[in-house]
């Protein structure tokens, strides 16, 4: 391309757009074949709370943990 530029007059130069396009274009994407019917997996465990609510509940309940442990220890060691 530069060899052509040096031999031609500056006003007559036309860029070769097809070669530039081949150099800088993306290859054409081939369409993927779709599966017949995508199967949906059933969850193995059921959750009643989403992750954010579960985290907040665990943080809230953590403050009562030692009180519950003490109550269980007292109940286990007493002769009721």
Coordinates of N, CA and C in Angstrom, one line a residue:
X1 N 0.8 -1.2 0.0 CA 0.0 0.0 0.0 C 0.9 1.3 0.0
X2 N 1.9 1.3 0.8 CA 2.8 2.5 0.9 C 3.6 2.6 -0.4
X3 N 3.9 1.4 -1.0 CA 4.6 1.5 -2.3 C 3.8 2.2 -3.4
X4 N 2.5 1.9 -3.3 CA 1.6 2.6 -4.3 C 1.5 4.1 -4.0
X5 N 1.6 4.5 -2.8 CA 1.5 5.9 -2.4 C 2.7 6.7 -2.9
X6 N 3.9 6.1 -2.9 CA 5.1 6.8 -3.3 C 5.1 6.9 -4.8
X7 N 4.5 6.0 -5.5 CA 4.6 6.1 -7.0 C 3.4 6.9 -7.6
X8 N 2.3 7.1 -6.8 CA 1.2 7.9 -7.4 C 1.2 9.3 -6.9
X9 N 0.5 10.2 -7.5 CA 0.4 11.6 -7.1 C -0.5 11.6 -5.8
X10 N -0.3 12.6 -4.9 CA -1.0 12.6 -3.7 C -2.5 12.9 -3.9
X11 N -2.9 13.5 -4.9 CA -4.4 13.8 -5.1 C -5.1 12.7 -5.7
X12 N -4.5 11.7 -6.2 CA -5.2 10.6 -6.9 C -5.3 9.3 -6.0
X13 N -4.8 9.4 -4.8 CA -4.7 8.2 -4.0 C -6.1 7.9 -3.4
X14 N -6.6 6.7 -3.6 CA -7.8 6.1 -3.0 C -7.4 5.0 -2.1
X15 N -7.8 5.0 -0.9 CA -7.5 3.8 0.0 C -8.3 2.6 -0.4
X16 N -7.6 1.4 -0.3 CA -8.3 0.2 -0.6 C -9.1 -0.3 0.7
X17 N -10.4 0.1 0.7 CA -11.2 -0.2 1.9 C -11.4 -1.6 2.1
X18 N -11.5 -2.4 1.1 CA -11.7 -3.9 1.3 C -10.6 -4.5 2.0
X19 N -9.3 -4.2 1.7 CA -8.2 -4.8 2.4 C -8.1 -4.3 3.8
X20 N -8.4 -3.0 4.0 CA -8.4 -2.5 5.4 C -9.5 -3.2 6.2
X21 N -10.7 -3.4 5.6 CA -11.8 -4.1 6.3 C -11.4 -5.5 6.6
X22 N -10.7 -6.2 5.8 CA -10.3 -7.6 6.0 C -9.3 -7.6 7.2
X23 N -8.4 -6.6 7.3 CA -7.4 -6.6 8.3 C -8.0 -6.3 9.7
X24 N -9.0 -5.5 9.8 CA -9.5 -5.1 11.1 C -10.9 -5.6 11.4
X25 N -11.5 -6.4 10.6 CA -12.9 -6.9 11.0 C -12.8 -8.1 11.8
X26 N -13.9 -8.4 12.5 CA -14.1 -9.6 13.3 C -14.5 -10.7 12.4
X27 N -14.1 -11.9 12.7 CA -14.7 -13.0 11.9 C -16.2 -13.2 12.2
X28 N -16.8 -13.7 11.2 CA -18.3 -13.8 11.3 C -18.6 -15.0 12.3
X29 N -19.5 -14.7 13.2 CA -19.9 -15.6 14.2 C -20.9 -16.6 13.6
X30 N -20.6 -17.9 13.9 CA -21.5 -19.0 13.4 C -22.6 -19.2 14.5
X31 N -23.8 -19.3 14.0 CA -24.9 -19.5 15.0 C -24.7 -20.9 15.7
X32 N -24.9 -20.9 17.0 CA -24.8 -22.2 17.7 C -26.2 -22.9 17.6
X33 N -26.1 -24.2 17.6 CA -27.3 -25.0 17.6 C -27.9 -25.1 18.9
X34 N -29.2 -24.9 19.0 CA -29.8 -24.9 20.3 C -30.2 -26.3 20.7
X35 N -30.2 -26.6 22.0 CA -30.6 -27.9 22.5 C -32.1 -28.1 22.3
X36 N -32.5 -29.3 22.2 CA -33.9 -29.6 21.9 C -34.8 -28.9 23.0
X37 N -34.6 -29.3 24.3 CA -35.3 -28.7 25.3 C -34.5 -28.6 26.6
X38 N -34.1 -27.4 27.0 CA -33.2 -27.4 28.1 C -34.0 -27.8 29.4
X39 N -33.3 -28.8 30.1 CA -34.0 -29.3 31.3 C -33.6 -28.4 32.5
X40 N -34.6 -28.2 33.3 CA -34.4 -27.4 34.5 C -34.2 -28.3 35.7
X41 N -33.1 -28.0 36.4 CA -32.8 -28.8 37.6 C -33.6 -28.4 38.7
X42 N -34.1 -29.3 39.5 CA -34.9 -29.0 40.7 C -33.9 -28.8 41.8
X43 N -34.1 -27.8 42.6 CA -33.1 -27.6 43.7 C -33.2 -28.7 44.8
X44 N -32.1 -29.1 45.3 CA -32.0 -30.2 46.3 C -32.5 -29.7 47.7
X45 N -32.4 -28.5 47.9 CA -32.8 -27.9 49.2 C -33.7 -26.7 49.0
X46 N -34.6 -26.6 49.9 CA -35.6 -25.5 49.7 C -35.2 -24.4 50.7
X47 N -35.1 -23.2 50.3 CA -34.8 -22.1 51.2 C -36.0 -21.2 51.3
X48 N -36.3 -20.8 52.5 CA -37.4 -19.9 52.7 C -37.0 -18.4 52.8
X49 N -35.7 -18.2 53.0 CA -35.2 -16.8 53.1 C -34.1 -16.6 52.0
X50 N -34.1 -15.5 51.5 CA -33.0 -15.2 50.5 C -31.7 -14.9 51.3
X51 N -30.6 -14.8 50.7 CA -29.3 -14.8 51.3 C -29.2 -13.5 52.2
X52 N -29.7 -12.4 51.8 CA -29.6 -11.2 52.6 C -30.3 -11.3 53.9
X53 N -31.6 -11.8 53.8 CA -32.4 -11.9 55.0 C -31.8 -12.9 55.9
X54 N -31.3 -14.0 55.4 CA -30.7 -15.0 56.2 C -29.5 -14.5 56.9
X55 N -28.6 -13.7 56.3 CA -27.5 -13.1 56.9 C -27.9 -12.2 58.1
X56 N -28.9 -11.4 57.8 CA -29.3 -10.4 58.8 C -29.9 -11.2 60.0
X57 N -30.7 -12.3 59.8 CA -31.2 -13.1 60.9 C -30.1 -13.7 61.7
X58 N -29.1 -14.3 61.0 CA -28.0 -14.9 61.7 C -27.2 -13.9 62.6
X59 N -27.0 -12.7 62.1 CA -26.4 -11.7 62.9 C -27.2 -11.3 64.1
X60 N -28.5 -11.2 63.9 CA -29.4 -10.9 65.0 C -29.4 -12.0 66.1
X61 N -29.5 -13.3 65.6 CA -29.6 -14.4 66.5 C -28.2 -14.7 67.2
X62 N -27.2 -14.2 66.7 CA -25.8 -14.5 67.3 C -25.7 -13.8 68.6
X63 N -26.4 -12.7 68.8 CA -26.3 -12.0 70.1 C -26.9 -12.8 71.2
X64 N -27.8 -13.7 70.9 CA -28.5 -14.6 71.9 C -27.8 -15.9 72.1
X65 N -26.8 -16.2 71.4 CA -26.1 -17.5 71.4 C -25.7 -17.9 72.7
X66 N -24.9 -17.1 73.4 CA -24.3 -17.4 74.7 C -25.4 -17.6 75.7
X67 N -26.5 -16.8 75.7 CA -27.6 -17.0 76.6 C -28.2 -18.4 76.4
X68 N -28.4 -18.8 75.2 CA -29.0 -20.1 74.9 C -28.1 -21.2 75.3
X69 N -26.8 -21.1 75.1 CA -25.8 -22.1 75.5 C -25.8 -22.2 77.1
X70 N -25.9 -21.1 77.8 CA -25.9 -21.1 79.2 C -27.2 -21.8 79.7
X71 N -28.3 -21.5 79.1 CA -29.6 -22.2 79.5 C -29.5 -23.7 79.2
X72 N -29.0 -24.1 78.1 CA -28.9 -25.5 77.8 C -27.9 -26.2 78.7
X73 N -26.8 -25.5 79.0 CA -25.8 -26.1 80.0 C -26.5 -26.2 81.4
X74 N -27.2 -25.2 81.8 CA -27.9 -25.3 83.1 C -28.9 -26.4 83.1
X75 N -29.7 -26.6 82.0 CA -30.7 -27.6 82.0 C -30.1 -29.0 81.9
X76 N -28.9 -29.1 81.3 CA -28.3 -30.4 81.2 C -27.6 -30.8 82.5
X77 N -27.1 -29.9 83.2 CA -26.4 -30.2 84.5 C -27.4 -30.3 85.7
X78 N -28.5 -29.7 85.6 CA -29.5 -29.8 86.7 C -30.2 -31.1 86.7
X79 N -30.7 -31.5 87.9 CA -31.5 -32.7 88.0 C -32.9 -32.4 88.0
X80 N -33.5 -32.1 86.9 CA -34.9 -31.7 86.8 C -35.8 -32.9 86.6

